[in-house]
Short mmCIF file of C-alpha atoms in Angstrom, two decimals:
data_model
loop_
_atom_site.label_atom_id
_atom_site.label_comp_id
_atom_site.label_asym_id
_atom_site.label_seq_id
_atom_site.Cartn_x
_atom_site.Cartn_y
_atom_site.Cartn_z
CA UNK G 1 48.39 25.08 -48.63
CA UNK G 2 46.18 25.30 -51.75
CA UNK G 3 42.42 25.02 -51.35
CA UNK G 4 42.46 21.58 -52.98
CA UNK G 5 44.49 20.21 -50.07
CA UNK G 6 42.03 21.03 -47.33
CA UNK G 7 41.50 17.80 -45.34
CA UNK G 8 37.77 17.64 -46.10
CA UNK G 9 38.32 18.07 -49.85
CA UNK G 10 40.95 15.34 -49.86
CA UNK G 11 38.56 13.10 -47.90
CA UNK G 12 35.90 13.72 -50.55
CA UNK G 13 38.01 11.77 -53.06
CA UNK G 14 39.59 9.23 -50.71
CA UNK G 15 36.44 7.14 -50.20
CA UNK G 16 37.38 6.57 -46.55
CA UNK G 17 35.58 7.50 -43.33
CA UNK G 18 32.24 8.12 -44.97
CA UNK G 19 28.71 8.38 -43.64
CA UNK G 20 25.85 7.71 -46.02
CA UNK G 21 22.69 9.81 -46.21
CA UNK G 22 19.78 9.56 -48.65
CA UNK G 23 19.86 9.20 -51.55
CA UNK G 24 23.01 7.07 -51.82
CA UNK G 25 25.11 10.11 -50.92
CA UNK G 26 28.50 9.60 -49.24
CA UNK G 27 29.62 12.36 -46.88
CA UNK G 28 33.31 12.39 -45.83
CA UNK G 29 34.11 12.73 -42.13
CA UNK G 30 37.42 14.03 -40.88
CA UNK G 31 38.30 14.02 -37.19
CA UNK G 32 37.49 17.69 -36.83
CA UNK G 33 34.13 17.27 -38.60
CA UNK G 34 33.31 14.46 -36.16
CA UNK G 35 34.17 16.76 -33.27
CA UNK G 36 31.55 19.23 -34.43
CA UNK G 37 28.96 16.54 -35.15
CA UNK G 38 29.39 15.01 -31.69
CA UNK G 39 28.73 18.29 -29.86
CA UNK G 40 25.39 18.29 -27.98
CA UNK G 41 24.21 21.34 -29.90
CA UNK G 42 24.62 19.48 -33.20
CA UNK G 43 23.15 16.24 -31.85
CA UNK G 44 20.07 18.28 -30.97
CA UNK G 45 19.50 18.79 -34.72
CA UNK G 46 19.06 15.03 -35.09
CA UNK G 47 15.87 15.44 -33.03
CA UNK G 48 14.45 18.35 -34.99
CA UNK G 49 12.62 17.58 -38.22
CA UNK G 50 13.61 19.51 -41.30
CA UNK G 51 10.06 20.09 -42.54
CA UNK G 52 8.04 20.07 -39.32
CA UNK G 53 4.32 20.15 -40.11
CA UNK G 54 4.80 19.08 -43.74
CA UNK G 55 4.71 15.52 -42.36
CA UNK G 56 1.01 16.02 -41.63
CA UNK G 57 0.47 15.84 -45.39
CA UNK G 58 3.54 13.93 -46.61
CA UNK G 59 4.18 11.24 -43.96
CA UNK G 60 7.68 10.41 -45.24
CA UNK G 61 8.94 13.96 -44.72
CA UNK G 62 10.43 13.21 -41.31
CA UNK G 63 14.11 13.74 -42.08
CA UNK G 64 16.16 15.72 -39.59
CA UNK G 65 18.02 19.00 -39.73
CA UNK G 66 21.19 17.03 -39.02
CA UNK G 67 20.74 15.03 -42.23
CA UNK G 68 20.20 18.25 -44.14
CA UNK G 69 23.27 19.82 -42.50
CA UNK G 70 25.40 16.92 -43.68
CA UNK G 71 24.06 17.38 -47.20
CA UNK G 72 24.82 21.10 -47.16
CA UNK G 73 28.34 20.41 -45.85
CA UNK G 74 28.95 17.99 -48.72
CA UNK G 75 27.67 20.58 -51.19
CA UNK G 76 30.13 23.08 -49.72
CA UNK G 77 32.96 20.70 -50.53
CA UNK G 78 31.70 20.28 -54.09
CA UNK G 79 31.38 24.05 -54.58
CA UNK G 80 34.89 24.76 -53.26
CA UNK G 81 36.37 21.93 -55.31
CA UNK G 82 34.84 23.31 -58.50
CA UNK G 83 35.67 26.95 -57.83
CA UNK G 84 39.23 26.26 -56.68
CA UNK G 85 40.05 25.79 -60.37
CA UNK G 86 38.81 29.31 -61.11
CA UNK G 87 41.83 31.63 -61.10
CA UNK G 88 39.93 34.64 -59.76
CA UNK G 89 38.34 32.61 -56.96
CA UNK G 90 41.66 31.01 -55.94
CA UNK G 91 43.35 34.42 -55.91
CA UNK G 92 40.79 35.86 -53.47
CA UNK G 93 39.63 32.96 -51.30
CA UNK G 94 42.43 31.67 -49.10
CA UNK G 95 42.57 28.16 -47.58
CA UNK G 96 41.62 29.58 -44.17
CA UNK G 97 38.55 31.17 -45.79
CA UNK G 98 37.69 27.80 -47.27
CA UNK G 99 37.87 26.23 -43.81
CA UNK G 100 35.60 28.90 -42.36
CA UNK G 101 33.13 28.37 -45.20
CA UNK G 102 33.10 24.58 -44.77
CA UNK G 103 32.57 24.87 -41.02
CA UNK G 104 29.81 27.44 -41.55
CA UNK G 105 28.10 25.12 -44.02
CA UNK G 106 28.02 22.28 -41.49
CA UNK G 107 26.81 24.61 -38.73
CA UNK G 108 24.45 26.79 -40.76
CA UNK G 109 21.25 25.42 -39.14
CA UNK G 110 22.57 25.36 -35.59
CA UNK G 111 20.22 28.12 -34.46
CA UNK G 112 17.07 26.44 -35.77
CA UNK G 113 14.49 25.45 -33.20
CA UNK G 114 11.47 23.20 -33.95
CA UNK G 115 8.97 24.78 -36.36
CA UNK G 116 11.37 27.68 -36.65
CA UNK G 117 10.25 29.24 -39.92
CA UNK G 118 6.57 29.28 -38.93
CA UNK G 119 7.44 31.12 -35.72
CA UNK G 120 9.99 33.48 -37.32
CA UNK G 121 7.45 34.50 -39.98
CA UNK G 122 5.23 35.95 -37.23
CA UNK G 123 7.95 38.56 -36.43
CA UNK G 124 6.88 38.80 -32.78
CA UNK G 125 8.78 41.07 -30.36
CA UNK G 126 11.40 39.11 -28.44
CA UNK G 127 11.68 36.30 -30.99
CA UNK G 128 15.18 36.29 -32.54
CA UNK G 129 16.11 35.18 -36.02
CA UNK G 130 17.59 31.69 -36.08
CA UNK G 131 20.84 33.15 -37.43
CA UNK G 132 21.24 35.35 -34.36
CA UNK G 133 20.08 32.61 -32.03
CA UNK G 134 22.87 30.40 -33.38
CA UNK G 135 25.43 32.82 -31.97
CA UNK G 136 24.77 31.56 -28.45
CA UNK G 137 25.87 28.09 -29.58
CA UNK G 138 28.77 29.27 -31.73
CA UNK G 139 30.54 31.83 -29.61
CA UNK G 140 31.06 29.76 -26.48
CA UNK G 141 31.08 26.15 -25.40
CA UNK G 142 32.23 22.94 -27.08
CA UNK G 143 31.63 24.06 -30.67
CA UNK G 144 33.55 27.31 -30.18
CA UNK G 145 36.45 25.38 -28.61
CA UNK G 146 36.48 22.88 -31.50
CA UNK G 147 36.52 25.66 -34.10
CA UNK G 148 39.47 27.37 -32.42
CA UNK G 149 41.48 24.28 -31.45
CA UNK G 150 40.84 21.85 -34.33
CA UNK G 151 39.89 24.10 -37.24
CA UNK G 152 42.04 27.13 -36.43
CA UNK G 153 38.89 29.13 -37.17
CA UNK G 154 37.62 31.98 -35.03
CA UNK G 155 33.95 31.43 -34.04
CA UNK G 156 33.28 35.11 -34.70
CA UNK G 157 34.27 34.60 -38.35
CA UNK G 158 31.67 31.84 -38.68
CA UNK G 159 28.91 33.96 -37.14
CA UNK G 160 29.90 36.88 -39.39
CA UNK G 161 29.55 34.68 -42.47
CA UNK G 162 26.21 33.27 -41.33
CA UNK G 163 24.43 36.31 -39.93
CA UNK G 164 26.15 39.55 -40.93
CA UNK G 165 26.36 41.57 -44.12
CA UNK G 166 29.60 40.86 -46.03
CA UNK G 167 32.28 43.48 -45.54
CA UNK G 168 34.60 42.74 -48.49
CA UNK G 169 34.85 40.88 -51.78
CA UNK G 170 35.95 37.65 -50.12
CA UNK G 171 32.94 37.60 -47.81
CA UNK G 172 30.55 38.52 -50.63
CA UNK G 173 31.74 35.52 -52.64
CA UNK G 174 31.36 33.11 -49.73
CA UNK G 175 28.00 34.62 -48.74
CA UNK G 176 26.67 34.11 -52.27
CA UNK G 177 27.58 30.44 -51.98
CA UNK G 178 25.81 30.17 -48.60
CA UNK G 179 22.74 32.27 -49.35
CA UNK G 180 21.72 33.04 -52.91
CA UNK G 181 19.63 31.75 -55.81
CA UNK G 182 21.82 28.66 -56.35
CA UNK G 183 23.41 28.26 -52.92
CA UNK G 184 24.52 25.13 -51.07
CA UNK G 185 21.39 25.20 -48.87
CA UNK G 186 18.82 25.19 -51.70
CA UNK G 187 20.92 22.71 -53.65
CA UNK G 188 20.35 20.24 -50.80
CA UNK G 189 16.90 20.97 -49.41
CA UNK G 190 15.10 20.95 -52.76
CA UNK G 191 16.36 17.47 -53.56
CA UNK G 192 16.18 16.10 -50.01
CA UNK G 193 12.72 17.47 -49.20
CA UNK G 194 11.40 16.21 -52.52
CA UNK G 195 12.89 12.76 -51.92
CA UNK G 196 11.44 12.34 -48.44
CA UNK G 197 8.06 13.85 -49.34
CA UNK G 198 7.80 11.34 -52.16
CA UNK G 199 7.35 13.91 -54.93
CA UNK G 200 9.56 14.49 -58.00
CA UNK G 201 9.40 18.29 -58.15
CA UNK G 202 12.60 19.21 -56.32
CA UNK G 203 14.79 16.67 -58.10
CA UNK G 204 14.18 17.73 -61.68
CA UNK G 205 17.46 19.54 -62.23
CA UNK G 206 20.97 18.32 -63.00
CA UNK G 207 23.06 19.03 -59.91
CA UNK G 208 26.34 17.81 -61.36
CA UNK G 209 25.92 19.83 -64.53
CA UNK G 210 25.06 22.94 -62.52
CA UNK G 211 27.99 22.64 -60.09
CA UNK G 212 30.34 21.93 -63.00
CA UNK G 213 29.37 25.27 -64.56
CA UNK G 214 30.23 27.45 -61.54
CA UNK G 215 32.44 30.50 -61.96
CA UNK G 216 32.56 34.03 -60.57
CA UNK G 217 30.32 36.81 -61.81
CA UNK G 218 31.49 39.74 -63.91
CA UNK G 219 32.32 41.87 -60.85
CA UNK G 220 34.24 38.96 -59.31
CA UNK G 221 32.32 39.17 -56.03
CA UNK G 222 29.68 36.44 -56.32
CA UNK G 223 28.70 33.06 -57.69
CA UNK G 224 27.74 32.75 -61.36
CA UNK G 225 27.47 30.00 -63.98
CA UNK G 226 28.74 29.53 -67.50
CA UNK G 227 26.40 28.91 -70.42
CA UNK G 228 26.59 25.11 -70.01
CA UNK G 229 24.73 25.31 -66.69
CA UNK G 230 21.91 27.51 -67.95
CA UNK G 231 19.30 24.79 -68.38
CA UNK G 232 20.16 23.18 -65.03
CA UNK G 233 19.82 26.60 -63.33
CA UNK G 234 16.47 27.20 -65.02
CA UNK G 235 15.24 23.83 -63.79
CA UNK G 236 16.47 24.53 -60.25
CA UNK G 237 14.58 27.84 -60.16
CA UNK G 238 11.45 26.13 -61.42
CA UNK G 239 11.89 23.23 -58.97
CA UNK G 240 11.86 25.69 -56.13
CA UNK G 241 8.73 27.35 -57.46
CA UNK G 242 6.89 24.02 -57.65
CA UNK G 243 8.11 22.82 -54.23
CA UNK G 244 6.69 25.96 -52.63
CA UNK G 245 3.45 25.58 -54.51
CA UNK G 246 2.90 21.85 -53.93
CA UNK G 247 4.73 21.10 -50.66
CA UNK G 248 5.76 24.01 -48.44
CA UNK G 249 2.56 26.01 -49.07
CA UNK G 250 0.19 23.08 -49.59
CA UNK G 251 -3.13 24.18 -48.12
CA UNK G 252 -3.21 21.46 -45.44
CA UNK G 253 0.39 22.22 -44.41
CA UNK G 254 -0.60 25.86 -44.05
CA UNK G 255 -3.67 24.88 -42.01
CA UNK G 256 -1.38 23.18 -39.51
CA UNK G 257 1.01 26.12 -39.64
CA UNK G 258 -1.79 28.58 -38.91
CA UNK G 259 -2.91 26.48 -35.95
CA UNK G 260 0.60 26.35 -34.50
CA UNK G 261 1.15 30.06 -35.04
CA UNK G 262 -2.07 31.05 -33.26
CA UNK G 263 -1.30 28.72 -30.34
CA UNK G 264 2.22 30.15 -30.05
CA UNK G 265 0.84 33.69 -30.25
CA UNK G 266 -1.53 32.95 -27.37
CA UNK G 267 1.24 31.42 -25.23
CA UNK G 268 4.48 33.18 -26.12
CA UNK G 269 4.40 35.83 -23.38
CA UNK G 270 4.25 33.06 -20.76
CA UNK G 271 7.20 31.12 -22.19
CA UNK G 272 10.92 31.29 -21.53
CA UNK G 273 11.78 31.52 -25.22
CA UNK G 274 15.55 31.18 -24.80
CA UNK G 275 15.08 27.93 -22.89
CA UNK G 276 12.28 26.70 -25.19
CA UNK G 277 14.23 27.26 -28.40
CA UNK G 278 17.11 25.14 -27.14
CA UNK G 279 14.89 22.05 -26.89
CA UNK G 280 14.57 19.19 -29.37
CA UNK G 281 11.20 18.75 -31.01
CA UNK G 282 9.43 16.44 -28.58
CA UNK G 283 10.39 18.50 -25.53
CA UNK G 284 9.46 21.70 -27.40
CA UNK G 285 5.95 20.43 -28.13
CA UNK G 286 5.51 19.16 -24.57
CA UNK G 287 6.42 22.57 -23.16
CA UNK G 288 3.82 24.22 -25.38
CA UNK G 289 1.20 21.69 -24.25
CA UNK G 290 2.18 22.21 -20.62
CA UNK G 291 1.89 25.97 -21.05
CA UNK G 292 -1.58 25.53 -22.56
CA UNK G 293 -2.59 23.39 -19.58
CA UNK G 294 -1.04 25.84 -17.14
CA UNK G 295 -3.08 28.65 -18.67
CA UNK G 296 -6.25 26.64 -18.09
CA UNK G 297 -5.29 25.93 -14.47
CA UNK G 298 -4.58 29.57 -13.71
CA UNK G 299 -7.91 30.56 -15.22
CA UNK G 300 -9.67 28.09 -12.96
CA UNK G 301 -7.80 29.32 -9.90
CA UNK G 302 -8.88 32.88 -10.54
CA UNK G 303 -12.45 31.85 -11.30
CA UNK G 304 -12.25 33.00 -14.91
CA UNK G 305 -13.57 30.95 -17.81
CA UNK G 306 -10.78 31.68 -20.29
CA UNK G 307 -12.92 30.66 -23.28
CA UNK G 308 -16.24 32.28 -22.34
CA UNK G 309 -18.01 34.74 -24.60
CA UNK G 310 -16.77 38.30 -24.48
CA UNK G 311 -19.01 41.15 -23.32
CA UNK G 312 -18.91 42.50 -26.87
CA UNK G 313 -20.29 39.22 -28.22
CA UNK G 314 -23.04 39.07 -25.58
CA UNK G 315 -24.02 42.67 -26.31
CA UNK G 316 -24.39 41.76 -29.99
CA UNK G 317 -26.83 38.98 -29.12
CA UNK G 318 -24.57 36.11 -30.14
CA UNK G 319 -25.64 32.84 -28.55
CA UNK G 320 -22.70 31.45 -26.48
CA UNK G 321 -22.51 27.80 -27.58
CA UNK G 322 -20.66 25.33 -25.36
CA UNK G 323 -16.94 25.34 -26.07
CA UNK G 324 -15.69 22.17 -27.74
CA UNK G 325 -13.09 20.53 -25.51
CA UNK G 326 -10.06 19.00 -27.13
CA UNK G 327 -9.79 15.24 -26.97
CA UNK G 328 -6.58 15.63 -25.01
CA UNK G 329 -8.40 17.27 -22.13
CA UNK G 330 -7.05 20.77 -22.81
CA UNK G 331 -9.88 23.28 -22.95
CA UNK G 332 -7.96 26.51 -23.60
CA UNK G 333 -7.89 27.83 -27.16
CA UNK G 334 -4.14 27.15 -27.38
CA UNK G 335 -4.62 23.67 -25.94
CA UNK G 336 -7.30 22.82 -28.45
CA UNK G 337 -5.19 24.03 -31.36
CA UNK G 338 -2.13 22.11 -30.19
CA UNK G 339 -4.13 18.96 -29.50
CA UNK G 340 -5.42 19.01 -33.07
CA UNK G 341 -1.81 18.98 -34.28
CA UNK G 342 -0.03 16.80 -31.74
CA UNK G 343 -2.78 14.84 -30.00
CA UNK G 344 -3.81 11.25 -30.60
CA UNK G 345 -6.33 12.33 -33.26
CA UNK G 346 -5.38 14.74 -36.04
CA UNK G 347 -7.91 17.55 -36.40
CA UNK G 348 -6.69 20.04 -38.97
CA UNK G 349 -8.67 23.18 -39.66
CA UNK G 350 -10.46 23.28 -43.01
CA UNK G 351 -9.93 25.77 -45.81
CA UNK G 352 -12.97 28.02 -46.15
CA UNK G 353 -11.74 30.44 -48.84
CA UNK G 354 -8.52 31.22 -50.68
CA UNK G 355 -7.29 34.42 -52.31
CA UNK G 356 -4.30 34.97 -54.57
CA UNK G 357 -2.70 37.49 -56.89
CA UNK G 358 -5.02 36.26 -59.66
CA UNK G 359 -8.00 35.17 -57.55
CA UNK G 360 -9.94 37.83 -55.60
CA UNK G 361 -6.92 40.14 -55.76
CA UNK G 362 -8.60 42.97 -53.87
CA UNK G 363 -8.70 40.87 -50.69
CA UNK G 364 -5.32 39.27 -51.31
CA UNK G 365 -3.64 42.67 -51.47
CA UNK G 366 -5.41 43.85 -48.32
CA UNK G 367 -4.31 40.82 -46.27
CA UNK G 368 -0.95 39.61 -47.67
CA UNK G 369 2.14 40.73 -45.71
CA UNK G 370 0.15 42.28 -42.86
CA UNK G 371 1.64 42.00 -39.34
CA UNK G 372 0.64 38.87 -37.49
CA UNK G 373 -1.28 40.84 -34.82
CA UNK G 374 -3.38 42.31 -37.65
CA UNK G 375 -4.18 38.80 -38.92
CA UNK G 376 -5.35 37.84 -35.43
CA UNK G 377 -7.54 40.94 -35.23
CA UNK G 378 -8.98 40.17 -38.66
CA UNK G 379 -9.74 36.55 -37.77
CA UNK G 380 -11.49 37.64 -34.57
CA UNK G 381 -13.57 40.19 -36.51
CA UNK G 382 -14.48 37.52 -39.07
CA UNK G 383 -15.50 35.15 -36.24
CA UNK G 384 -17.78 37.84 -34.78
CA UNK G 385 -19.33 38.61 -38.19
CA UNK G 386 -19.81 34.91 -38.97
CA UNK G 387 -21.37 34.38 -35.52
CA UNK G 388 -24.02 36.97 -36.30
CA UNK G 389 -24.58 35.35 -39.68
CA UNK G 390 -25.29 31.86 -38.34
CA UNK G 391 -26.83 32.97 -35.05
CA UNK G 392 -24.50 31.26 -32.62
CA UNK G 393 -21.04 31.88 -31.23
CA UNK G 394 -17.89 31.05 -33.11
CA UNK G 395 -14.89 31.33 -30.80
CA UNK G 396 -12.15 33.72 -31.98
CA UNK G 397 -9.55 30.93 -32.25
CA UNK G 398 -11.85 28.88 -34.51
CA UNK G 399 -11.12 31.24 -37.42
CA UNK G 400 -7.52 31.57 -38.64
CA UNK G 401 -6.22 33.98 -41.29
CA UNK G 402 -3.07 32.70 -43.01
CA UNK G 403 -1.13 35.01 -45.31
CA UNK G 404 2.32 35.48 -46.90
CA UNK G 405 4.71 37.07 -44.38
CA UNK G 406 6.30 40.47 -44.90
CA UNK G 407 9.70 38.96 -45.72
CA UNK G 408 9.81 37.92 -49.37
CA UNK G 409 11.79 35.11 -50.91
CA UNK G 410 15.20 35.76 -52.48
CA UNK G 411 15.24 37.15 -56.02
CA UNK G 412 16.60 35.06 -58.90
CA UNK G 413 19.54 37.20 -59.98
CA UNK G 414 22.11 34.84 -61.50
CA UNK G 415 24.71 35.84 -64.09
CA UNK G 416 25.53 33.54 -67.02
CA UNK G 417 28.93 33.74 -68.73
CA UNK G 418 29.16 33.18 -72.49
CA UNK G 419 32.91 32.59 -73.18
CA UNK G 420 32.78 32.88 -76.98
CA UNK G 421 31.41 36.40 -76.69
CA UNK G 422 33.23 37.09 -73.42
CA UNK G 423 30.00 38.53 -72.00
CA UNK G 424 27.80 38.03 -68.96
CA UNK G 425 24.00 38.09 -69.14
CA UNK G 426 21.49 37.56 -66.35
CA UNK G 427 19.63 34.26 -66.31
CA UNK G 428 16.37 36.22 -66.60
CA UNK G 429 17.62 37.73 -69.91
CA UNK G 430 18.21 34.35 -71.51
CA UNK G 431 15.38 32.35 -69.92
CA UNK G 432 11.70 33.23 -70.44
CA UNK G 433 10.71 31.02 -67.48
CA UNK G 434 13.13 32.71 -65.08
CA UNK G 435 12.23 36.13 -66.51
CA UNK G 436 8.61 35.54 -65.56
CA UNK G 437 9.48 34.43 -62.04
CA UNK G 438 11.94 37.30 -61.60
CA UNK G 439 9.64 40.07 -62.81
CA UNK G 440 6.31 38.75 -61.50
CA UNK G 441 6.81 38.32 -57.78
CA UNK G 442 7.45 34.67 -56.81
CA UNK G 443 5.58 35.03 -53.50
CA UNK G 444 2.38 36.28 -55.13
CA UNK G 445 1.95 33.08 -57.10
CA UNK G 446 2.93 30.36 -54.62
CA UNK G 447 1.82 31.89 -51.32
CA UNK G 448 -1.91 32.34 -50.98
CA UNK G 449 -4.11 34.08 -48.43
CA UNK G 450 -6.38 31.51 -46.83
CA UNK G 451 -9.04 31.46 -44.13
CA UNK G 452 -9.12 28.24 -42.13
CA UNK G 453 -11.95 27.24 -39.80
CA UNK G 454 -12.46 24.67 -37.07
CA UNK G 455 -13.63 21.37 -38.65
CA UNK G 456 -16.78 21.35 -36.50
CA UNK G 457 -18.05 24.54 -38.16
CA UNK G 458 -16.56 24.15 -41.64
CA UNK G 459 -19.64 22.60 -43.26
CA UNK G 460 -21.98 25.20 -41.76
CA UNK G 461 -19.83 28.15 -42.78
CA UNK G 462 -19.35 26.80 -46.30
CA UNK G 463 -23.12 27.18 -46.79
CA UNK G 464 -23.12 30.84 -45.85
CA UNK G 465 -24.35 32.66 -48.91
CA UNK G 466 -22.22 35.78 -48.73
CA UNK G 467 -18.58 35.21 -47.85
CA UNK G 468 -18.00 38.44 -49.75
CA UNK G 469 -20.21 40.28 -47.30
CA UNK G 470 -18.36 38.75 -44.35
CA UNK G 471 -15.03 39.83 -45.85
CA UNK G 472 -16.23 43.36 -46.45
CA UNK G 473 -17.56 43.61 -42.90
CA UNK G 474 -14.37 42.13 -41.47
CA UNK G 475 -11.93 44.37 -43.30
CA UNK G 476 -14.02 47.44 -42.60
CA UNK G 477 -13.77 46.77 -38.87
CA UNK G 478 -10.06 46.01 -38.69
CA UNK G 479 -7.70 48.85 -37.93
CA UNK G 480 -5.14 49.78 -40.59
CA UNK G 481 -1.70 48.20 -40.07
#
């Protein structure tokens, strides 16, 4: 059976059995696709938001990971349909490989838990990657049975495509379509996130023109474009740059992210992570809140004030001010942070200072890509130094350092085929905009180092005359990573 006759590709053109997702996008459903969508593990994605804390800033950004998964699945069909006409692709990628790829596209986010990327970026011991976590859903249970019985696909082949390094040319081609500069995932989330956030940035590239230009690269082991898709590819690269700058790393989104990360850091050793990560969003948040409350109760039982001043602070002569209780009634640091995010009143931390590759670079380079435990140590040292400066206690959790994680974003290596010359060139060679983003690290320009502070102390700290002095004192006292 040729690739073009796969049931899902035929359904793409039949205009029957469709489900519609924004924006006016028809997604074809075959019986075996419905079987996967109806599994409890996939239904769970309908109750996990795609962008999590971005909705604190862009209220419309409440779309689900299930909606995104449907969009990625449809993109997979469009990619296979286009590439099936490429002789080299059709000679390597068999129909059964196409089925594995289509199933993997639909299931690619199965291992995501709520606020997954924020938690993964912390790289804490015992926290799996979402790709590996997905294996527990894929290798046994209803989804595994559906893959074997209805798709004639081995679950292990899906997990290999999603979470392992490719072993041969066939896998390298499919992997480049799943995870690369112009993959099916980015092709959906840029447009979808932009649409729901109510901004134009992620939609300013021609999807149809780009997909219509797909071919294989010179080596025949990855996705490339012909010269007609060059401008669309340039615009997609730039769209991603602007979405990171204006949406994903918006300063208020990162304030919420820093609050969630610190709360999770304080609680994670008390949590059953395997059980927690299987929960939909509302239950996930409630378990974190319960854990914060449980911490407070245990402190009371043992007669320990879990938010009192440390001996070190008292020895330094810092006045222990009364701890501000969260409106929710939680009085632990984690409870206060979580209440500010998920309580009845939003209380986001305020940005005190910001450093970047071109703005106070000496501090940016000292802080960016440090381990999360180092960021906690630095924030606690800054809180102690600032307490001495203003003459009263600032609690350690009232200062949050937020920085780019160690893992960098994917590079923009895309080959462009010029048929008249029969030559391939990289997109960076023929595009000054892409050349700049490829040679001057993407992360350094869209991901800033920021220090966030509790809103109750933001105004007072902003009047401190020497933030530079506080930074020097802080970094001098923090151990090297």
